[in-house]
Amino acid sequence: MDLFVFVSGYILGSFAGATVGVLTWLVYGTINPYGFNFPTLIATCIGESLYGIFGGVLSKSGFGIAKSTAIAEKEFWETNFKMGVVGFLLTFVYDFFTNIVTGIVFGASLVPYIIAGVPFAIVHEVSNFFFFFFGCSVLINAIKKTGILGR
Amino acid sequence: MVKKNIFMWTSLGLICVLIVSTYLTAQYYMEFVKYQQLYNETLKELQKFDKYIFVNLLIDYGNGTKEWHNNTLIVRWADLLNATKMVADVDYITGEYGAFVTSINRVGGDPNTYWLWYTWNSTSLNWDFGPVASDAYVLREGEIVAWIYTRF
């Protein structure tokens, strides 16, 4: 989900990316099998929109994606690594932010609450590193090549 | 410019590694604190048992009915009479040589039949006759003792 929001921002711009992030969480957070919690939903919406916003900012700042997705190309792997790092750091910010907000909402002490979320955070951030590493540049190139966005 | 770019991304990659390391450290520290707390609580629980011992008591009614009270928790330095009173109704008289049990669980008083006690000898694998009155015999941890309703 995070990867798709980021790619939306990268291709369509920060505003569109943030909108995709907010809308995605409005759907998922409303019909969440673990229950609905409004402050948590707001926090996750804001957190998720960061992926889109940052995707747009990265695109605007001239951060290029490797044109070739051939595995023999060094540039392809360099881009993948950079995207993996971006995915990891954005997920870190997202986890940190949402943990703080849910900790405040449920009236828990913040430090133990954040530490309690560490096992999930590790899985979330490391998995996002790999999702961004393997998926980001391929997805962006694939969408660009379809030509549906007119770019 | 290219060099600077490499340094920046390497640094960012190392920051990711640092974050994971910090997470793992925090996680293991919390686990350490949790298990240390559990260990201390267990020690406290065990200290309670320092004042108690476990013994195994057999009551043999002489008619084929045998009643085992295994792992009976008694106060350390308790005598056999008090330990028996914890698991059964005991009547006794006190004489010159100490307590003489007349009935256990309302069984007793038959002619020429008496409640005698024995201790299990784990070396010879035999029941040894109780050397003193039951109120003068201090039980030890894990000891196996028997009350046998014996006809003469």
PDB file of C-alpha atoms in Angstrom:
ATOM      1  CA  MET A   1       0.000   0.000   0.000  1.00  0.00           C
ATOM      2  CA  ASP A   2       2.784   2.428   0.979  1.00  0.00           C
ATOM      3  CA  LEU A   3       4.603   1.730  -2.265  1.00  0.00           C
ATOM      4  CA  PHE A   4       1.522   2.529  -4.353  1.00  0.00           C
ATOM      5  CA  VAL A   5       0.936   5.802  -2.491  1.00  0.00           C
ATOM      6  CA  PHE A   6       4.575   6.788  -2.989  1.00  0.00           C
ATOM      7  CA  VAL A   7       4.468   5.930  -6.695  1.00  0.00           C
ATOM      8  CA  SER A   8       1.232   7.939  -7.052  1.00  0.00           C
ATOM      9  CA  GLY A   9       2.982  10.950  -5.552  1.00  0.00           C
ATOM     10  CA  TYR A  10       6.065  10.453  -7.683  1.00  0.00           C
ATOM     11  CA  ILE A  11       4.087  10.284 -10.912  1.00  0.00           C
ATOM     12  CA  LEU A  12       1.119  12.571 -10.239  1.00  0.00           C
ATOM     13  CA  GLY A  13       2.625  15.032  -7.766  1.00  0.00           C
ATOM     14  CA  SER A  14       2.482  15.653  -4.008  1.00  0.00           C
ATOM     15  CA  PHE A  15      -1.145  16.693  -3.796  1.00  0.00           C
ATOM     16  CA  ALA A  16      -2.425  13.698  -5.739  1.00  0.00           C
ATOM     17  CA  GLY A  17      -0.114  11.395  -3.785  1.00  0.00           C
ATOM     18  CA  ALA A  18      -1.312  12.749  -0.450  1.00  0.00           C
ATOM     19  CA  THR A  19      -4.917  12.361  -1.604  1.00  0.00           C
ATOM     20  CA  VAL A  20      -4.314   8.740  -2.577  1.00  0.00           C
ATOM     21  CA  GLY A  21      -2.754   8.137   0.864  1.00  0.00           C
ATOM     22  CA  VAL A  22      -5.660   9.713   2.737  1.00  0.00           C
ATOM     23  CA  LEU A  23      -8.315   7.961   0.631  1.00  0.00           C
ATOM     24  CA  THR A  24      -6.587   4.599   0.947  1.00  0.00           C
ATOM     25  CA  TRP A  25      -6.618   4.851   4.712  1.00  0.00           C
ATOM     26  CA  LEU A  26     -10.183   6.158   4.792  1.00  0.00           C
ATOM     27  CA  VAL A  27     -11.247   2.926   3.109  1.00  0.00           C
ATOM     28  CA  TYR A  28      -8.995   0.573   5.067  1.00  0.00           C
ATOM     29  CA  GLY A  29      -9.382   2.378   8.404  1.00  0.00           C
ATOM     30  CA  THR A  30     -13.177   2.469   8.190  1.00  0.00           C
ATOM     31  CA  ILE A  31     -13.637  -1.210   7.472  1.00  0.00           C
ATOM     32  CA  ASN A  32     -10.649  -2.251   9.579  1.00  0.00           C
ATOM     33  CA  PRO A  33     -11.188  -5.763  11.008  1.00  0.00           C
ATOM     34  CA  TYR A  34      -9.533  -4.595  14.252  1.00  0.00           C
ATOM     35  CA  GLY A  35     -12.119  -1.883  14.721  1.00  0.00           C
ATOM     36  CA  PHE A  36     -12.550   1.803  13.980  1.00  0.00           C
ATOM     37  CA  ASN A  37     -10.828   4.549  15.950  1.00  0.00           C
ATOM     38  CA  PHE A  38     -11.150   8.096  14.722  1.00  0.00           C
ATOM     39  CA  PRO A  39      -7.930   9.683  16.122  1.00  0.00           C
ATOM     40  CA  THR A  40      -5.918   6.691  14.903  1.00  0.00           C
ATOM     41  CA  LEU A  41      -7.561   6.999  11.508  1.00  0.00           C
ATOM     42  CA  ILE A  42      -6.582  10.682  11.304  1.00  0.00           C
ATOM     43  CA  ALA A  43      -3.003   9.824  12.310  1.00  0.00           C
ATOM     44  CA  THR A  44      -2.692   7.040   9.757  1.00  0.00           C
ATOM     45  CA  CYS A  45      -4.228   9.235   7.045  1.00  0.00           C
ATOM     46  CA  ILE A  46      -1.672  11.975   7.738  1.00  0.00           C
ATOM     47  CA  GLY A  47       1.139   9.425   8.042  1.00  0.00           C
ATOM     48  CA  GLU A  48       0.191   7.670   4.829  1.00  0.00           C
ATOM     49  CA  SER A  49      -0.035  10.955   2.939  1.00  0.00           C
ATOM     50  CA  LEU A  50       3.662  11.514   3.750  1.00  0.00           C
ATOM     51  CA  TYR A  51       4.532   8.781   1.253  1.00  0.00           C
ATOM     52  CA  GLY A  52       2.644  10.593  -1.472  1.00  0.00           C
ATOM     53  CA  ILE A  53       3.949  14.030  -0.548  1.00  0.00           C
ATOM     54  CA  PHE A  54       7.534  12.833  -0.410  1.00  0.00           C
ATOM     55  CA  GLY A  55       7.128  10.936  -3.680  1.00  0.00           C
ATOM     56  CA  GLY A  56       6.039  14.190  -5.327  1.00  0.00           C
ATOM     57  CA  VAL A  57       8.847  16.176  -3.713  1.00  0.00           C
ATOM     58  CA  LEU A  58      11.422  13.612  -4.848  1.00  0.00           C
ATOM     59  CA  SER A  59      10.089  13.709  -8.392  1.00  0.00           C
ATOM     60  CA  LYS A  60      10.059  17.537  -8.442  1.00  0.00           C
ATOM     61  CA  SER A  61      13.590  17.705  -7.032  1.00  0.00           C
ATOM     62  CA  GLY A  62      14.836  15.901 -10.106  1.00  0.00           C
ATOM     63  CA  PHE A  63      15.512  12.561  -8.492  1.00  0.00           C
ATOM     64  CA  GLY A  64      15.602  10.306 -11.510  1.00  0.00           C
ATOM     65  CA  ILE A  65      14.592   6.714 -11.798  1.00  0.00           C
ATOM     66  CA  ALA A  66      16.752   4.367 -13.864  1.00  0.00           C
ATOM     67  CA  LYS A  67      15.291   4.235 -17.340  1.00  0.00           C
ATOM     68  CA  SER A  68      16.357   0.663 -17.818  1.00  0.00           C
ATOM     69  CA  THR A  69      15.049  -2.154 -15.658  1.00  0.00           C
ATOM     70  CA  ALA A  70      17.611  -4.625 -16.961  1.00  0.00           C
ATOM     71  CA  ILE A  71      19.165  -6.461 -14.051  1.00  0.00           C
ATOM     72  CA  ALA A  72      22.604  -6.176 -15.625  1.00  0.00           C
ATOM     73  CA  GLU A  73      22.473  -2.379 -15.328  1.00  0.00           C
ATOM     74  CA  LYS A  74      24.330  -0.933 -12.335  1.00  0.00           C
ATOM     75  CA  GLU A  75      22.145   2.188 -12.411  1.00  0.00           C
ATOM     76  CA  PHE A  76      19.039   0.041 -11.937  1.00  0.00           C
ATOM     77  CA  TRP A  77      20.375  -1.440  -8.691  1.00  0.00           C
ATOM     78  CA  GLU A  78      21.603   1.946  -7.474  1.00  0.00           C
ATOM     79  CA  THR A  79      18.129   3.393  -7.950  1.00  0.00           C
ATOM     80  CA  ASN A  80      16.597   0.371  -6.254  1.00  0.00           C
ATOM     81  CA  PHE A  81      18.871   0.828  -3.269  1.00  0.00           C
ATOM     82  CA  LYS A  82      18.001   4.519  -3.020  1.00  0.00           C
ATOM     83  CA  MET A  83      14.302   3.723  -3.250  1.00  0.00           C
ATOM     84  CA  GLY A  84      14.677   1.026  -0.596  1.00  0.00           C
ATOM     85  CA  VAL A  85      16.331   3.538   1.723  1.00  0.00           C
ATOM     86  CA  VAL A  86      13.624   6.118   1.025  1.00  0.00           C
ATOM     87  CA  GLY A  87      10.935   3.499   1.706  1.00  0.00           C
ATOM     88  CA  PHE A  88      12.615   2.467   4.946  1.00  0.00           C
ATOM     89  CA  LEU A  89      13.019   6.015   6.253  1.00  0.00           C
ATOM     90  CA  LEU A  90       9.500   7.072   5.296  1.00  0.00           C
ATOM     91  CA  THR A  91       8.128   3.988   7.037  1.00  0.00           C
ATOM     92  CA  PHE A  92      10.207   4.814  10.100  1.00  0.00           C
ATOM     93  CA  VAL A  93       8.673   8.298  10.224  1.00  0.00           C
ATOM     94  CA  TYR A  94       5.194   6.833   9.633  1.00  0.00           C
ATOM     95  CA  ASP A  95       5.572   4.228  12.416  1.00  0.00           C
ATOM     96  CA  PHE A  96       7.044   6.726  14.835  1.00  0.00           C
ATOM     97  CA  PHE A  97       4.314   9.260  14.188  1.00  0.00           C
ATOM     98  CA  THR A  98       1.392   6.812  14.348  1.00  0.00           C
ATOM     99  CA  ASN A  99       2.805   5.142  17.479  1.00  0.00           C
ATOM    100  CA  ILE A 100       3.047   8.498  19.250  1.00  0.00           C
ATOM    101  CA  VAL A 101      -0.479   9.492  18.268  1.00  0.00           C
ATOM    102  CA  THR A 102      -2.060   6.136  19.235  1.00  0.00           C
ATOM    103  CA  GLY A 103      -0.026   6.183  22.477  1.00  0.00           C
ATOM    104  CA  ILE A 104      -1.481   9.606  23.330  1.00  0.00           C
ATOM    105  CA  VAL A 105      -4.981   8.500  22.306  1.00  0.00           C
ATOM    106  CA  PHE A 106      -4.900   5.416  24.532  1.00  0.00           C
ATOM    107  CA  GLY A 107      -3.246   7.342  27.379  1.00  0.00           C
ATOM    108  CA  ALA A 108      -0.182   5.096  27.499  1.00  0.00           C
ATOM    109  CA  SER A 109       3.368   6.119  28.426  1.00  0.00           C
ATOM    110  CA  LEU A 110       5.045   6.985  25.154  1.00  0.00           C
ATOM    111  CA  VAL A 111       8.450   5.304  25.462  1.00  0.00           C
ATOM    112  CA  PRO A 112       7.130   1.838  26.483  1.00  0.00           C
ATOM    113  CA  TYR A 113       4.402   2.209  23.859  1.00  0.00           C
ATOM    114  CA  ILE A 114       6.927   2.933  21.114  1.00  0.00           C
ATOM    115  CA  ILE A 115       9.179   0.090  22.281  1.00  0.00           C
ATOM    116  CA  ALA A 116       6.182  -2.252  22.374  1.00  0.00           C
ATOM    117  CA  GLY A 117       5.644  -1.430  18.706  1.00  0.00           C
ATOM    118  CA  VAL A 118       9.245  -2.306  17.797  1.00  0.00           C
ATOM    119  CA  PRO A 119       8.633  -5.872  16.509  1.00  0.00           C
ATOM    120  CA  PHE A 120       5.954  -4.611  14.120  1.00  0.00           C
ATOM    121  CA  ALA A 121       8.070  -1.586  13.162  1.00  0.00           C
ATOM    122  CA  ILE A 122      11.044  -3.784  12.222  1.00  0.00           C
ATOM    123  CA  VAL A 123       8.884  -6.017  10.037  1.00  0.00           C
ATOM    124  CA  HIS A 124       7.120  -2.997   8.501  1.00  0.00           C
ATOM    125  CA  GLU A 125      10.263  -1.017   7.750  1.00  0.00           C
ATOM    126  CA  VAL A 126      12.435  -3.890   6.522  1.00  0.00           C
ATOM    127  CA  SER A 127       9.643  -5.272   4.353  1.00  0.00           C
ATOM    128  CA  ASN A 128       9.018  -1.803   2.921  1.00  0.00           C
ATOM    129  CA  PHE A 129      12.719  -1.508   2.162  1.00  0.00           C
ATOM    130  CA  PHE A 130      12.430  -4.605  -0.012  1.00  0.00           C
ATOM    131  CA  PHE A 131       9.082  -3.592  -1.540  1.00  0.00           C
ATOM    132  CA  PHE A 132      10.555  -0.230  -2.540  1.00  0.00           C
ATOM    133  CA  PHE A 133      13.841  -1.855  -3.541  1.00  0.00           C
ATOM    134  CA  PHE A 134      12.290  -4.347  -5.914  1.00  0.00           C
ATOM    135  CA  GLY A 135       9.040  -2.594  -6.858  1.00  0.00           C
ATOM    136  CA  CYS A 136       9.444   1.148  -6.994  1.00  0.00           C
ATOM    137  CA  SER A 137      11.513   1.839 -10.108  1.00  0.00           C
ATOM    138  CA  VAL A 138       9.935  -1.077 -11.985  1.00  0.00           C
ATOM    139  CA  LEU A 139       6.436   0.187 -11.199  1.00  0.00           C
ATOM    140  CA  ILE A 140       7.221   3.792 -12.110  1.00  0.00           C
ATOM    141  CA  ASN A 141       8.834   2.726 -15.399  1.00  0.00           C
ATOM    142  CA  ALA A 142       5.934   0.403 -16.186  1.00  0.00           C
ATOM    143  CA  ILE A 143       3.331   3.134 -15.574  1.00  0.00           C
ATOM    144  CA  LYS A 144       5.319   5.654 -17.624  1.00  0.00           C
ATOM    145  CA  LYS A 145       5.671   3.184 -20.484  1.00  0.00           C
ATOM    146  CA  THR A 146       1.923   2.596 -20.702  1.00  0.00           C
ATOM    147  CA  GLY A 147       1.578   6.245 -21.659  1.00  0.00           C
ATOM    148  CA  ILE A 148      -1.802   6.561 -19.941  1.00  0.00           C
ATOM    149  CA  LEU A 149      -0.611   9.602 -18.014  1.00  0.00           C
ATOM    150  CA  GLY A 150       0.430  11.424 -21.132  1.00  0.00           C
ATOM    151  CA  ARG A 151       4.017  11.843 -19.947  1.00  0.00           C
TER     152      ARG A 151
ATOM    153  CA  MET B   1      28.986  15.794  -7.084  1.00  0.00           C
ATOM    154  CA  VAL B   2      28.737  12.090  -7.811  1.00  0.00           C
ATOM    155  CA  LYS B   3      31.024  11.352  -4.844  1.00  0.00           C
ATOM    156  CA  LYS B   4      28.892  13.512  -2.558  1.00  0.00           C
ATOM    157  CA  ASN B   5      25.806  11.696  -3.790  1.00  0.00           C
ATOM    158  CA  ILE B   6      27.343   8.312  -2.973  1.00  0.00           C
ATOM    159  CA  PHE B   7      28.275   9.482   0.499  1.00  0.00           C
ATOM    160  CA  MET B   8      24.786  10.794   1.120  1.00  0.00           C
ATOM    161  CA  TRP B   9      23.062   7.545   0.106  1.00  0.00           C
ATOM    162  CA  THR B  10      25.573   5.419   1.961  1.00  0.00           C
ATOM    163  CA  SER B  11      24.933   7.538   5.057  1.00  0.00           C
ATOM    164  CA  LEU B  12      21.182   7.163   4.631  1.00  0.00           C
ATOM    165  CA  GLY B  13      21.636   3.390   4.235  1.00  0.00           C
ATOM    166  CA  LEU B  14      23.701   3.327   7.416  1.00  0.00           C
ATOM    167  CA  ILE B  15      21.011   5.323   9.197  1.00  0.00           C
ATOM    168  CA  CYS B  16      18.573   2.562   8.242  1.00  0.00           C
ATOM    169  CA  VAL B  17      20.939  -0.021   9.727  1.00  0.00           C
ATOM    170  CA  LEU B  18      21.298   2.173  12.821  1.00  0.00           C
ATOM    171  CA  ILE B  19      17.529   2.362  13.228  1.00  0.00           C
ATOM    172  CA  VAL B  20      17.182  -1.436  12.978  1.00  0.00           C
ATOM    173  CA  SER B  21      20.053  -1.903  15.469  1.00  0.00           C
ATOM    174  CA  THR B  22      18.469   0.561  17.887  1.00  0.00           C
ATOM    175  CA  TYR B  23      15.135  -1.207  17.551  1.00  0.00           C
ATOM    176  CA  LEU B  24      16.706  -4.590  18.225  1.00  0.00           C
ATOM    177  CA  THR B  25      18.645  -3.209  21.196  1.00  0.00           C
ATOM    178  CA  ALA B  26      15.499  -1.684  22.680  1.00  0.00           C
ATOM    179  CA  GLN B  27      13.575  -4.893  22.061  1.00  0.00           C
ATOM    180  CA  TYR B  28      16.217  -7.113  23.671  1.00  0.00           C
ATOM    181  CA  TYR B  29      16.576  -4.706  26.574  1.00  0.00           C
ATOM    182  CA  MET B  30      12.836  -4.844  27.201  1.00  0.00           C
ATOM    183  CA  GLU B  31      12.957  -8.655  27.026  1.00  0.00           C
ATOM    184  CA  PHE B  32      15.881  -8.616  29.463  1.00  0.00           C
ATOM    185  CA  VAL B  33      13.983  -6.387  31.908  1.00  0.00           C
ATOM    186  CA  LYS B  34      10.880  -8.567  31.583  1.00  0.00           C
ATOM    187  CA  TYR B  35      12.705 -11.833  32.263  1.00  0.00           C
ATOM    188  CA  GLN B  36      14.745 -10.292  35.072  1.00  0.00           C
ATOM    189  CA  GLN B  37      11.493  -9.223  36.711  1.00  0.00           C
ATOM    190  CA  LEU B  38      10.054 -12.722  36.270  1.00  0.00           C
ATOM    191  CA  TYR B  39      13.236 -14.226  37.701  1.00  0.00           C
ATOM    192  CA  ASN B  40      13.057 -11.971  40.779  1.00  0.00           C
ATOM    193  CA  GLU B  41       9.388 -12.798  41.286  1.00  0.00           C
ATOM    194  CA  THR B  42      10.164 -16.521  41.059  1.00  0.00           C
ATOM    195  CA  LEU B  43      12.955 -16.112  43.600  1.00  0.00           C
ATOM    196  CA  LYS B  44      10.535 -14.404  45.966  1.00  0.00           C
ATOM    197  CA  GLU B  45       8.035 -17.238  45.490  1.00  0.00           C
ATOM    198  CA  LEU B  46      10.743 -19.797  46.183  1.00  0.00           C
ATOM    199  CA  GLN B  47      11.774 -17.991  49.367  1.00  0.00           C
ATOM    200  CA  LYS B  48       8.284 -18.625  50.703  1.00  0.00           C
ATOM    201  CA  PHE B  49       8.900 -22.342  50.307  1.00  0.00           C
ATOM    202  CA  ASP B  50      12.152 -22.124  52.248  1.00  0.00           C
ATOM    203  CA  LYS B  51      10.109 -22.423  55.435  1.00  0.00           C
ATOM    204  CA  TYR B  52       8.296 -25.510  54.193  1.00  0.00           C
ATOM    205  CA  ILE B  53       9.199 -29.038  53.146  1.00  0.00           C
ATOM    206  CA  PHE B  54       7.443 -31.767  51.214  1.00  0.00           C
ATOM    207  CA  VAL B  55       6.865 -35.198  52.747  1.00  0.00           C
ATOM    208  CA  ASN B  56       4.942 -38.304  51.669  1.00  0.00           C
ATOM    209  CA  LEU B  57       2.549 -39.854  54.156  1.00  0.00           C
ATOM    210  CA  LEU B  58       0.899 -43.255  53.937  1.00  0.00           C
ATOM    211  CA  ILE B  59      -2.026 -44.283  56.099  1.00  0.00           C
ATOM    212  CA  ASP B  60      -2.576 -48.042  55.948  1.00  0.00           C
ATOM    213  CA  TYR B  61      -5.846 -49.016  57.640  1.00  0.00           C
ATOM    214  CA  GLY B  62      -4.826 -52.691  57.796  1.00  0.00           C
ATOM    215  CA  ASN B  63      -7.854 -53.827  55.843  1.00  0.00           C
ATOM    216  CA  GLY B  64      -6.357 -53.299  52.419  1.00  0.00           C
ATOM    217  CA  THR B  65      -7.188 -49.592  52.325  1.00  0.00           C
ATOM    218  CA  LYS B  66      -4.110 -47.434  51.854  1.00  0.00           C
ATOM    219  CA  GLU B  67      -4.207 -43.681  51.665  1.00  0.00           C
ATOM    220  CA  TRP B  68      -1.240 -41.829  50.215  1.00  0.00           C
ATOM    221  CA  HIS B  69      -0.705 -38.129  50.862  1.00  0.00           C
ATOM    222  CA  ASN B  70       2.163 -37.429  48.534  1.00  0.00           C
ATOM    223  CA  ASN B  71       3.973 -34.093  48.450  1.00  0.00           C
ATOM    224  CA  THR B  72       2.299 -32.857  51.586  1.00  0.00           C
ATOM    225  CA  LEU B  73       3.598 -29.374  52.349  1.00  0.00           C
ATOM    226  CA  ILE B  74       4.489 -28.990  56.021  1.00  0.00           C
ATOM    227  CA  VAL B  75       6.373 -26.452  58.086  1.00  0.00           C
ATOM    228  CA  ARG B  76      10.084 -27.209  58.337  1.00  0.00           C
ATOM    229  CA  TRP B  77      10.929 -28.808  61.697  1.00  0.00           C
ATOM    230  CA  ALA B  78       7.363 -30.112  62.069  1.00  0.00           C
ATOM    231  CA  ASP B  79       7.018 -33.461  63.826  1.00  0.00           C
ATOM    232  CA  LEU B  80       5.221 -36.481  62.444  1.00  0.00           C
ATOM    233  CA  LEU B  81       2.197 -36.073  64.701  1.00  0.00           C
ATOM    234  CA  ASN B  82       1.554 -32.532  63.520  1.00  0.00           C
ATOM    235  CA  ALA B  83       2.141 -33.543  59.907  1.00  0.00           C
ATOM    236  CA  THR B  84      -0.402 -36.378  60.269  1.00  0.00           C
ATOM    237  CA  LYS B  85      -2.894 -34.003  61.850  1.00  0.00           C
ATOM    238  CA  MET B  86      -2.670 -31.901  58.706  1.00  0.00           C
ATOM    239  CA  VAL B  87      -4.003 -34.705  56.513  1.00  0.00           C
ATOM    240  CA  ALA B  88      -6.205 -36.728  58.902  1.00  0.00           C
ATOM    241  CA  ASP B  89      -8.274 -36.616  62.092  1.00  0.00           C
ATOM    242  CA  VAL B  90      -5.966 -37.921  64.790  1.00  0.00           C
ATOM    243  CA  ASP B  91      -6.768 -38.936  68.384  1.00  0.00           C
ATOM    244  CA  TYR B  92      -3.913 -39.556  70.754  1.00  0.00           C
ATOM    245  CA  ILE B  93      -2.931 -39.746  74.369  1.00  0.00           C
ATOM    246  CA  THR B  94       0.287 -38.360  75.784  1.00  0.00           C
ATOM    247  CA  GLY B  95       2.245 -40.694  77.984  1.00  0.00           C
ATOM    248  CA  GLU B  96       5.676 -40.967  79.548  1.00  0.00           C
ATOM    249  CA  TYR B  97       7.341 -41.622  76.153  1.00  0.00           C
ATOM    250  CA  GLY B  98       5.366 -39.079  74.147  1.00  0.00           C
ATOM    251  CA  ALA B  99       2.194 -39.127  72.053  1.00  0.00           C
ATOM    252  CA  PHE B 100       0.467 -42.453  71.439  1.00  0.00           C
ATOM    253  CA  VAL B 101      -1.978 -42.371  68.543  1.00  0.00           C
ATOM    254  CA  THR B 102      -5.222 -44.151  69.330  1.00  0.00           C
ATOM    255  CA  SER B 103      -7.160 -43.493  66.113  1.00  0.00           C
ATOM    256  CA  ILE B 104      -6.709 -42.009  62.657  1.00  0.00           C
ATOM    257  CA  ASN B 105      -9.794 -40.889  60.776  1.00  0.00           C
ATOM    258  CA  ARG B 106     -11.913 -42.555  63.476  1.00  0.00           C
ATOM    259  CA  VAL B 107     -10.287 -45.959  62.852  1.00  0.00           C
ATOM    260  CA  GLY B 108      -8.827 -47.443  66.035  1.00  0.00           C
ATOM    261  CA  GLY B 109      -9.629 -49.010  69.387  1.00  0.00           C
ATOM    262  CA  ASP B 110      -9.828 -52.618  68.138  1.00  0.00           C
ATOM    263  CA  PRO B 111      -8.415 -55.239  70.556  1.00  0.00           C
ATOM    264  CA  ASN B 112      -4.673 -55.893  70.154  1.00  0.00           C
ATOM    265  CA  THR B 113      -4.496 -53.517  67.190  1.00  0.00           C
ATOM    266  CA  TYR B 114      -2.405 -50.364  67.306  1.00  0.00           C
ATOM    267  CA  TRP B 115      -1.354 -47.463  65.102  1.00  0.00           C
ATOM    268  CA  LEU B 116       2.396 -47.780  64.581  1.00  0.00           C
ATOM    269  CA  TRP B 117       4.522 -45.597  62.362  1.00  0.00           C
ATOM    270  CA  TYR B 118       7.382 -46.471  60.028  1.00  0.00           C
ATOM    271  CA  THR B 119       9.856 -44.570  57.924  1.00  0.00           C
ATOM    272  CA  TRP B 120      10.977 -45.712  54.486  1.00  0.00           C
ATOM    273  CA  ASN B 121      14.628 -46.710  54.330  1.00  0.00           C
ATOM    274  CA  SER B 122      15.734 -45.941  50.789  1.00  0.00           C
ATOM    275  CA  THR B 123      19.026 -47.834  51.275  1.00  0.00           C
ATOM    276  CA  SER B 124      17.650 -51.168  52.488  1.00  0.00           C
ATOM    277  CA  LEU B 125      14.328 -50.578  50.685  1.00  0.00           C
ATOM    278  CA  ASN B 126      12.376 -51.506  53.813  1.00  0.00           C
ATOM    279  CA  TRP B 127      10.064 -49.837  56.256  1.00  0.00           C
ATOM    280  CA  ASP B 128      11.989 -49.081  59.473  1.00  0.00           C
ATOM    281  CA  PHE B 129      10.092 -49.048  62.711  1.00  0.00           C
ATOM    282  CA  GLY B 130       9.653 -45.558  64.167  1.00  0.00           C
ATOM    283  CA  PRO B 131      12.358 -45.146  66.818  1.00  0.00           C
ATOM    284  CA  VAL B 132      10.554 -42.526  68.957  1.00  0.00           C
ATOM    285  CA  ALA B 133       7.064 -41.243  69.584  1.00  0.00           C
ATOM    286  CA  SER B 134       5.549 -39.443  66.606  1.00  0.00           C
ATOM    287  CA  ASP B 135       5.547 -36.082  68.367  1.00  0.00           C
ATOM    288  CA  ALA B 136       9.290 -36.376  68.936  1.00  0.00           C
ATOM    289  CA  TYR B 137      10.217 -37.236  65.363  1.00  0.00           C
ATOM    290  CA  VAL B 138      11.097 -34.303  63.131  1.00  0.00           C
ATOM    291  CA  LEU B 139      10.462 -34.973  59.468  1.00  0.00           C
ATOM    292  CA  ARG B 140      13.010 -34.265  56.731  1.00  0.00           C
ATOM    293  CA  GLU B 141      12.554 -33.024  53.160  1.00  0.00           C
ATOM    294  CA  GLY B 142      11.154 -35.752  50.904  1.00  0.00           C
ATOM    295  CA  GLU B 143      10.819 -38.326  53.703  1.00  0.00           C
ATOM    296  CA  ILE B 144       8.319 -41.147  53.274  1.00  0.00           C
ATOM    297  CA  VAL B 145       6.523 -42.211  56.448  1.00  0.00           C
ATOM    298  CA  ALA B 146       3.672 -44.634  57.042  1.00  0.00           C
ATOM    299  CA  TRP B 147       1.059 -45.160  59.689  1.00  0.00           C
ATOM    300  CA  ILE B 148       0.046 -48.817  59.728  1.00  0.00           C
ATOM    301  CA  TYR B 149      -2.843 -50.154  61.768  1.00  0.00           C
ATOM    302  CA  THR B 150      -1.084 -53.270  63.058  1.00  0.00           C
ATOM    303  CA  ARG B 151      -2.724 -56.296  64.693  1.00  0.00           C
ATOM    304  CA  PHE B 152      -0.655 -58.329  67.189  1.00  0.00           C
TER     305      PHE B 152
END
